[in-house]
PDB file of C-alpha atoms in Angstrom:
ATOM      1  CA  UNK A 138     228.133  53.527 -37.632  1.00  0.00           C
ATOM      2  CA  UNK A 139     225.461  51.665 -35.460  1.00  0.00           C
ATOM      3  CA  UNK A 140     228.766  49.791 -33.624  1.00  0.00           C
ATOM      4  CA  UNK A 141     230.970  52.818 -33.145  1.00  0.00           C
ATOM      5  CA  UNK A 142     227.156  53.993 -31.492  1.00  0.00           C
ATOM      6  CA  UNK A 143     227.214  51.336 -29.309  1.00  0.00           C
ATOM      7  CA  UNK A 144     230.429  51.264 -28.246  1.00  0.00           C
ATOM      8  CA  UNK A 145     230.045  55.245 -26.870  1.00  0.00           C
ATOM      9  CA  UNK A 146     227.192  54.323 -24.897  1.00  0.00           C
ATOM     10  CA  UNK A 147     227.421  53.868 -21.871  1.00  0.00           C
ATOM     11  CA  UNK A 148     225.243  52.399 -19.417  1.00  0.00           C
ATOM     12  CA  UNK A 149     226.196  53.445 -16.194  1.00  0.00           C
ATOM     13  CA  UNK A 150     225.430  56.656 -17.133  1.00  0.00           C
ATOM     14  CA  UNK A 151     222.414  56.085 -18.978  1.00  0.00           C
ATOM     15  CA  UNK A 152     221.159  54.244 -15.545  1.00  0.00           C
ATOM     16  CA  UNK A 153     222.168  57.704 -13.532  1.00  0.00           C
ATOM     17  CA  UNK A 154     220.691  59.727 -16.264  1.00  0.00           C
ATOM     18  CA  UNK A 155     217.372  57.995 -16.028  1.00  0.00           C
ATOM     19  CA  UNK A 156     217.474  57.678 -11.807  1.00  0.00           C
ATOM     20  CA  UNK A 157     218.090  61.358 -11.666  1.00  0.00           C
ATOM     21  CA  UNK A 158     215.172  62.474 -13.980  1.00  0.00           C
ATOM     22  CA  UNK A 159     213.238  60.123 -12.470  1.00  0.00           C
ATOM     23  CA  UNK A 160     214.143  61.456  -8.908  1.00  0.00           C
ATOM     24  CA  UNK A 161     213.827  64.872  -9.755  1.00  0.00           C
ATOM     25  CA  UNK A 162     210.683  65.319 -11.297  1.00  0.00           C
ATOM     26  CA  UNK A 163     208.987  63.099  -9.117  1.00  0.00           C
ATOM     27  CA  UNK A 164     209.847  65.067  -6.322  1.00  0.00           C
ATOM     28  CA  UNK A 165     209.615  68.123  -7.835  1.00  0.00           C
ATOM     29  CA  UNK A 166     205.546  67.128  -8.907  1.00  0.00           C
ATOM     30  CA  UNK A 167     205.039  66.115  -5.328  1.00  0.00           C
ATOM     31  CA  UNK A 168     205.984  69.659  -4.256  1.00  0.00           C
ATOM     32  CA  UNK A 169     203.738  71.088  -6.109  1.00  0.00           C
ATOM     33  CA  UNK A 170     201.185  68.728  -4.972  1.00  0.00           C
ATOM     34  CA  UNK A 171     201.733  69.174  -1.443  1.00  0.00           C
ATOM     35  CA  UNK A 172     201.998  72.851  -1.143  1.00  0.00           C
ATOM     36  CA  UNK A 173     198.417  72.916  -2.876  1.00  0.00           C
ATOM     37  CA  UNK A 174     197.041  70.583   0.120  1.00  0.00           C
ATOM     38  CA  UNK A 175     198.846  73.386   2.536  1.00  0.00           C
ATOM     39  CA  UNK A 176     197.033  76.176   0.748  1.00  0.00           C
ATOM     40  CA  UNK A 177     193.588  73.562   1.546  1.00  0.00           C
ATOM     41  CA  UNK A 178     193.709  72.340  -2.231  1.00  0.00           C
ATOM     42  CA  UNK A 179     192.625  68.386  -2.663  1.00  0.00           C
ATOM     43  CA  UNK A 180     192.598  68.433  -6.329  1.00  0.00           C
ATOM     44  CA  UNK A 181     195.954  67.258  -6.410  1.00  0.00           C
ATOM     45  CA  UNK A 182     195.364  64.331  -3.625  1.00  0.00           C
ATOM     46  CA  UNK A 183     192.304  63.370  -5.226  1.00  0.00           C
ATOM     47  CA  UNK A 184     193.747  62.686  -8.573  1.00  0.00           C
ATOM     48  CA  UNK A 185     196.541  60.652  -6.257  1.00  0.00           C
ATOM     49  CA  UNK A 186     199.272  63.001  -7.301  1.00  0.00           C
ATOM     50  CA  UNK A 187     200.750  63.718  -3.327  1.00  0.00           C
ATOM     51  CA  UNK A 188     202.923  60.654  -4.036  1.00  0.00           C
ATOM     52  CA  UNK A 189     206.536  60.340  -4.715  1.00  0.00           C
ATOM     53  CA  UNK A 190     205.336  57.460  -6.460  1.00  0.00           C
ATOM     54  CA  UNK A 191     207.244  58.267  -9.861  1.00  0.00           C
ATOM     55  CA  UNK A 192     204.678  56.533 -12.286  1.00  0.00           C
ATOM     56  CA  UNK A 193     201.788  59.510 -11.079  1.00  0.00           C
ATOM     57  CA  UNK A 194     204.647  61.821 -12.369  1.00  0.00           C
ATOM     58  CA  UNK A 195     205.945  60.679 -15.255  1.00  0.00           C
ATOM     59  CA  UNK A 196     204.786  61.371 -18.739  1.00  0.00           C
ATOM     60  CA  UNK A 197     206.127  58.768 -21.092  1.00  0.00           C
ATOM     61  CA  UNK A 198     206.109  60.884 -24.141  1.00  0.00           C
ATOM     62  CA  UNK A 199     207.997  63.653 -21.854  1.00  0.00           C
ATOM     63  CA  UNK A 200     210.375  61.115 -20.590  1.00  0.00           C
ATOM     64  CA  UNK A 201     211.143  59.791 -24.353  1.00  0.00           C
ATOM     65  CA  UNK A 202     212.292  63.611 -25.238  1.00  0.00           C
ATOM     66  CA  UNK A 203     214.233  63.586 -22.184  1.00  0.00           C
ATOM     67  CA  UNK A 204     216.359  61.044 -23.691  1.00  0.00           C
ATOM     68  CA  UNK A 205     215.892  62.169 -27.323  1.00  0.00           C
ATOM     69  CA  UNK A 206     216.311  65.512 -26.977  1.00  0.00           C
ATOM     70  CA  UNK A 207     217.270  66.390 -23.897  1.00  0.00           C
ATOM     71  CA  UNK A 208     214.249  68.136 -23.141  1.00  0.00           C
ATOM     72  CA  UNK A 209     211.221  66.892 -21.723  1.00  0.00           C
ATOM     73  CA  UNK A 210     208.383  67.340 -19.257  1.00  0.00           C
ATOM     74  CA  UNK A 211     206.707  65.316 -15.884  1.00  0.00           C
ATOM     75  CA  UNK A 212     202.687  65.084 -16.326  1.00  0.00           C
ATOM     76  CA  UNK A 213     200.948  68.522 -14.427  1.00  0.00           C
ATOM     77  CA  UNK A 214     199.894  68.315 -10.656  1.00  0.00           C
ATOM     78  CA  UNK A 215     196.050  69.240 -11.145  1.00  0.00           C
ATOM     79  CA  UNK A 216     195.004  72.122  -8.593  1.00  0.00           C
ATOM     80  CA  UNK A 217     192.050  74.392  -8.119  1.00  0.00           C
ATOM     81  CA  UNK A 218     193.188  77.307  -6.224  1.00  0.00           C
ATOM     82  CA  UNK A 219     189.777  79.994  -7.036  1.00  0.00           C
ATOM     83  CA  UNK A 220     188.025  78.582  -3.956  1.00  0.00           C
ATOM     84  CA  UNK A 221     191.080  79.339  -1.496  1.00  0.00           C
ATOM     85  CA  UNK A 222     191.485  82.931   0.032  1.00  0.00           C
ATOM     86  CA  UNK A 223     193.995  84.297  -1.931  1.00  0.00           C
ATOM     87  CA  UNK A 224     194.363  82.347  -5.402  1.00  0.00           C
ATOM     88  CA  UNK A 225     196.793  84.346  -7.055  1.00  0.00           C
ATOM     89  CA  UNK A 226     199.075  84.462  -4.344  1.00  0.00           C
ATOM     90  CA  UNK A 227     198.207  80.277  -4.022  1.00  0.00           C
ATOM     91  CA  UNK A 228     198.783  79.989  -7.869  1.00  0.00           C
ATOM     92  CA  UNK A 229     202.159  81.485  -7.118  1.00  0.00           C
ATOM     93  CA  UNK A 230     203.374  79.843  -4.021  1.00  0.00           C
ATOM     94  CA  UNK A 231     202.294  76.344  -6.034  1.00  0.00           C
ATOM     95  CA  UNK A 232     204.127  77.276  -8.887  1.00  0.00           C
ATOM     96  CA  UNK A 233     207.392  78.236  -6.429  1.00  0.00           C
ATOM     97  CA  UNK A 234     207.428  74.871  -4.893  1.00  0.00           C
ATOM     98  CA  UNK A 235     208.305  73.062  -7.643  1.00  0.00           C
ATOM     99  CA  UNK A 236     211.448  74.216  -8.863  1.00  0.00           C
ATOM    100  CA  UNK A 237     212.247  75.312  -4.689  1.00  0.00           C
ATOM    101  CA  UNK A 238     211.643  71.440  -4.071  1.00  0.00           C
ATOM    102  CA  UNK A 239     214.619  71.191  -7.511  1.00  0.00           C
ATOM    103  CA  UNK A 240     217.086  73.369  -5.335  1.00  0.00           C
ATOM    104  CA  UNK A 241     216.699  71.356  -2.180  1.00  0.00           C
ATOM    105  CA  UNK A 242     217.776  68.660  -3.843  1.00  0.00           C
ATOM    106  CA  UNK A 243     220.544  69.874  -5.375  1.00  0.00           C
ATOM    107  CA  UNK A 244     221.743  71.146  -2.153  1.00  0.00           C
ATOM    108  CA  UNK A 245     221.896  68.186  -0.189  1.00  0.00           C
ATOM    109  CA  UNK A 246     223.758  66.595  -3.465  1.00  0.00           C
ATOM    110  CA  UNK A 247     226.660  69.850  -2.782  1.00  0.00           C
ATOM    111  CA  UNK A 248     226.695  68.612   1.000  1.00  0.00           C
ATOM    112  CA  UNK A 249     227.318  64.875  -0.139  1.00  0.00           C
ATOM    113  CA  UNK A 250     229.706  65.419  -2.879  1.00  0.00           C
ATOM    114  CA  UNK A 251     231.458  68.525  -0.200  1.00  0.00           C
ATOM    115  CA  UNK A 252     232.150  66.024   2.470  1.00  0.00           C
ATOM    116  CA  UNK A 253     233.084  63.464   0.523  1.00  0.00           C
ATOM    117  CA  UNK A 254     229.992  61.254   1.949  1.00  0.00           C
ATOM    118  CA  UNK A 255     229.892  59.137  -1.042  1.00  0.00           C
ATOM    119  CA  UNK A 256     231.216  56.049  -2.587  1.00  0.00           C
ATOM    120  CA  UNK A 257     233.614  56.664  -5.438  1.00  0.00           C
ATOM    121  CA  UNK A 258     231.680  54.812  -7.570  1.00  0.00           C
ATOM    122  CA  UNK A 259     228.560  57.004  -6.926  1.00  0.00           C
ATOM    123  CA  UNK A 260     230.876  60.246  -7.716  1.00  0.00           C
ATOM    124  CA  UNK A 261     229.306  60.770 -11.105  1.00  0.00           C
ATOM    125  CA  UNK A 262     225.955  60.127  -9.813  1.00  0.00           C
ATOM    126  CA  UNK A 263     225.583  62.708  -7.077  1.00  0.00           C
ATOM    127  CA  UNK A 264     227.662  65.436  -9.130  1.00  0.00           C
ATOM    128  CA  UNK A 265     225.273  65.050 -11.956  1.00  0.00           C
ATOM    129  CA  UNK A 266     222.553  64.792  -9.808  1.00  0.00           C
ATOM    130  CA  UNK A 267     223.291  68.038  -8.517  1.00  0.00           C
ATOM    131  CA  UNK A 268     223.674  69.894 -12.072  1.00  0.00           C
ATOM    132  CA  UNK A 269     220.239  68.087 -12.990  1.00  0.00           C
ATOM    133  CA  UNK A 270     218.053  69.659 -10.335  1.00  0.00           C
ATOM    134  CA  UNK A 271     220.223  73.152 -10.411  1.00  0.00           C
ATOM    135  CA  UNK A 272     219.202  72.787 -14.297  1.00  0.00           C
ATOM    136  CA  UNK A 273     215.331  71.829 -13.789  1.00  0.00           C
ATOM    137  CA  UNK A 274     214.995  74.591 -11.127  1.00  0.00           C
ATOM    138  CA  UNK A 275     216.135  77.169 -12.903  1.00  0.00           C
ATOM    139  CA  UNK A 276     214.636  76.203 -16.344  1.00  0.00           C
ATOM    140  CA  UNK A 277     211.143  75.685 -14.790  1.00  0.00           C
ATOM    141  CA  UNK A 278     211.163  79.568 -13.914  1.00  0.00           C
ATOM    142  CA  UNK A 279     211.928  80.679 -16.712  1.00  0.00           C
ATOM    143  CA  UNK A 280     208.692  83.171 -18.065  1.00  0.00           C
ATOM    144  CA  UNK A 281     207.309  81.333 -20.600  1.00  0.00           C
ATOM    145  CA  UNK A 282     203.787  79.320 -20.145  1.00  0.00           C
ATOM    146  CA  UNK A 283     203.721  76.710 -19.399  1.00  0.00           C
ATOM    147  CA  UNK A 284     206.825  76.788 -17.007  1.00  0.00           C
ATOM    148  CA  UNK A 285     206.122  77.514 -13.505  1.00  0.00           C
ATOM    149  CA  UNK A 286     207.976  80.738 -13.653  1.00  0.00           C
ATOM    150  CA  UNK A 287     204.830  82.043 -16.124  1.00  0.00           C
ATOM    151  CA  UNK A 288     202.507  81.542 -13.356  1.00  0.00           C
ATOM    152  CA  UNK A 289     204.514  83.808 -11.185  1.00  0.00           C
ATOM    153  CA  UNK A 290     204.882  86.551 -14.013  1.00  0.00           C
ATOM    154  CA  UNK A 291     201.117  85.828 -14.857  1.00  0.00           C
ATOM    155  CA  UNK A 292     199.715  86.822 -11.511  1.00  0.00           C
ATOM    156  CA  UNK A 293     201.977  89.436 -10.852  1.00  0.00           C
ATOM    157  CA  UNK A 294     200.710  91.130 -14.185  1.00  0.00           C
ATOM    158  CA  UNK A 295     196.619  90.334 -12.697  1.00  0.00           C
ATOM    159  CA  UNK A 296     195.513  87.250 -13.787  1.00  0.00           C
ATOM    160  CA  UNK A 297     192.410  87.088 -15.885  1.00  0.00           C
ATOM    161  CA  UNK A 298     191.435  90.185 -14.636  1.00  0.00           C
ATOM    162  CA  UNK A 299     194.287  91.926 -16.951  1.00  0.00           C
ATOM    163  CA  UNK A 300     194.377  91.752 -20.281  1.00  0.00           C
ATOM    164  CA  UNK A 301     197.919  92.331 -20.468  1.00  0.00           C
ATOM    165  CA  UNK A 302     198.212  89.421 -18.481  1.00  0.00           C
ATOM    166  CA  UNK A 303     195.960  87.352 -20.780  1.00  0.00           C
ATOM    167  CA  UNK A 304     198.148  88.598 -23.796  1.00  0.00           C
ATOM    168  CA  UNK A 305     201.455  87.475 -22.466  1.00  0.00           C
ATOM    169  CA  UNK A 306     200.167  84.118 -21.428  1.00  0.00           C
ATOM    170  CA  UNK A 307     198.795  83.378 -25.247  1.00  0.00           C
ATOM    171  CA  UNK A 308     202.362  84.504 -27.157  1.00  0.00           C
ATOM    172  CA  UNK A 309     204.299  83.087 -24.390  1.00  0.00           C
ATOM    173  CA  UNK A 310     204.395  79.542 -25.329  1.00  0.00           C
ATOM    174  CA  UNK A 311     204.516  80.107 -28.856  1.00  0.00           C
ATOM    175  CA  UNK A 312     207.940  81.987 -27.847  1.00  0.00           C
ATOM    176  CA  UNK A 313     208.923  79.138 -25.698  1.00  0.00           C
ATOM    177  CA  UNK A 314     208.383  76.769 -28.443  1.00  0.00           C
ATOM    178  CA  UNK A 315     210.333  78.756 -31.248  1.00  0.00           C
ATOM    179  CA  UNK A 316     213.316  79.540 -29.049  1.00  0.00           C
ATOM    180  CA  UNK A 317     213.516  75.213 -28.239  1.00  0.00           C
ATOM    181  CA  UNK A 318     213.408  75.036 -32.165  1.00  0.00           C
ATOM    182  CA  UNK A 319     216.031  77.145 -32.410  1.00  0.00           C
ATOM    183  CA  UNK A 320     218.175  75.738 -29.895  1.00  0.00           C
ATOM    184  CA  UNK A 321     217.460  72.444 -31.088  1.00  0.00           C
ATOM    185  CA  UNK A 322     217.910  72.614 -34.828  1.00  0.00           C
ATOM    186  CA  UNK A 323     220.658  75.754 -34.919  1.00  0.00           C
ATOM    187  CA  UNK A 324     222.072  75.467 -32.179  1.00  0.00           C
ATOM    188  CA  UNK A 325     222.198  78.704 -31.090  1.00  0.00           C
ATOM    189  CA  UNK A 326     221.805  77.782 -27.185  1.00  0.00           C
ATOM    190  CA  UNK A 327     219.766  81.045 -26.531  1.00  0.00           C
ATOM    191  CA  UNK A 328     217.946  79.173 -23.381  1.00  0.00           C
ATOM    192  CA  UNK A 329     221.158  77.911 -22.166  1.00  0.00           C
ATOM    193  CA  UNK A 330     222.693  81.278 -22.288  1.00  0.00           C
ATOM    194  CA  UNK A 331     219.768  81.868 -19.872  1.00  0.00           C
ATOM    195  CA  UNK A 332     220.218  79.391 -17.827  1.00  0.00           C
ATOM    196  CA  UNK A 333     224.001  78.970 -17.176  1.00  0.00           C
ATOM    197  CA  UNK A 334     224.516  82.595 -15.682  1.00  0.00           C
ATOM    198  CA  UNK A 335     221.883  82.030 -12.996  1.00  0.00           C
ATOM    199  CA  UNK A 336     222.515  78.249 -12.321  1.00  0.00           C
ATOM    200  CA  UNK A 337     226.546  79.530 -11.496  1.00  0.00           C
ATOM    201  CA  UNK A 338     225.194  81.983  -9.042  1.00  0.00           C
ATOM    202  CA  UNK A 339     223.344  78.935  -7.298  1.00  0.00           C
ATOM    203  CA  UNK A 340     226.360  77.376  -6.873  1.00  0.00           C
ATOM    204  CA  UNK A 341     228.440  80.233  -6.158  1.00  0.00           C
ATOM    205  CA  UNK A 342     225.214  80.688  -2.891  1.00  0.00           C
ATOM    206  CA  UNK A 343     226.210  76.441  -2.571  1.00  0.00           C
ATOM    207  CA  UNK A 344     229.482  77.370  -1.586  1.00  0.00           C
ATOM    208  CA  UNK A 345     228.769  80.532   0.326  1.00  0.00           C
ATOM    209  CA  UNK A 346     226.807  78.373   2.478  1.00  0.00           C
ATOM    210  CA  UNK A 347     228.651  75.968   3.269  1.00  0.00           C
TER     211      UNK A 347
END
């Protein structure tokens, strides 16, 4: 059993696997990092986080489930929007940047693997970089704390200031969290049913585009 394990694996595309997660979240942490300084946030600089210095981003127990599980997580960028003019707006725009940072990616992967400005040996890399950070993007707005896409849906509902608001934050995660067990153990692939339909449209826009 272990040997016919060993024999599947393979190792160039455990080494793309790894570069691409690594890639991606850093830059995708450093996004959210940056558009806090923009918005005339420091936490983030002062905790040394506006880096694409992957070891700020990484969290090594998220970067085990990555390979585990398939699912895993980058450490937070701290901010501390409340002292800047419009902090739910700021909460927002900081949460955006993130997955935006994800798609930006992704699209200069779709002009690279387009034009053909690759070497074949790199084909894998660059196609699967670009389903990565399509993947990440999307996934990361999806509404359930703490994904960025919960701050958005928080602060459109009012913050603290709503108790509606304050209600969906505390049974979001607990939502998020069942519907991951569920994937994971039955395999019923509710959150990539989610996913797929909206990370097709982003490619369909790829190719519109260009």
């Amino acid at each position: 059993m272990l040997s016919a394990l060993f024999f599947q694996f393979d190792v160039y595309q455990f080494i793309a696997f790894v570069t691409v997660i690594v890639i991606a979240l850093s830059f995708h942490e450093y996004a959210h990092a940056r558009m806090a300084f923009l918005l005339g946030d420091m936490t983030a600089v002062h905790a040394g986080r506006m880096t694409l210095n992957p070891l700020k981003h990484i969290d090594p127990l998220g970067a085990i489930a990555f390979l585990v599980i398939g699912f895993g997580w980058g450490r937070p960028v701290p901010v501390d929007l409340s002292h800047t003019s419009h902090p739910r707006k700021n909460d927002m725009l900081v949460a955006f940047a993130g997955p935006l940072m994800n798609i930006a990616l992704a699209f200069f992967a779709f002009v690279i693997i387009s034009f053909g400005l690759y070497p074949e040996q790199l084909e894998y890399f660059f196609k699967f970089f670009l389903g990565i950070n399509i993947t990440l993007a999307v996934f990361n707005m999806l509404p359930f704390s703490p994904l960025d896409g919960s701050h958005i849906v928080y602060n459109l509902l009012g913050a603290n200031s709503s108790p509606v608001a304050r209600k969906y934050l505390y049974y979001s995660a607990p939502v998020f969290i069942s519907l991951i067990g569920l994937d994971y153990i039955f395999h019923t692939n509710i959150l990539w049913s989610i996913i797929s339909p909206v990370r097709d449209i982003i490619l369909l826009i790829f190719h519109l585009i260009l």
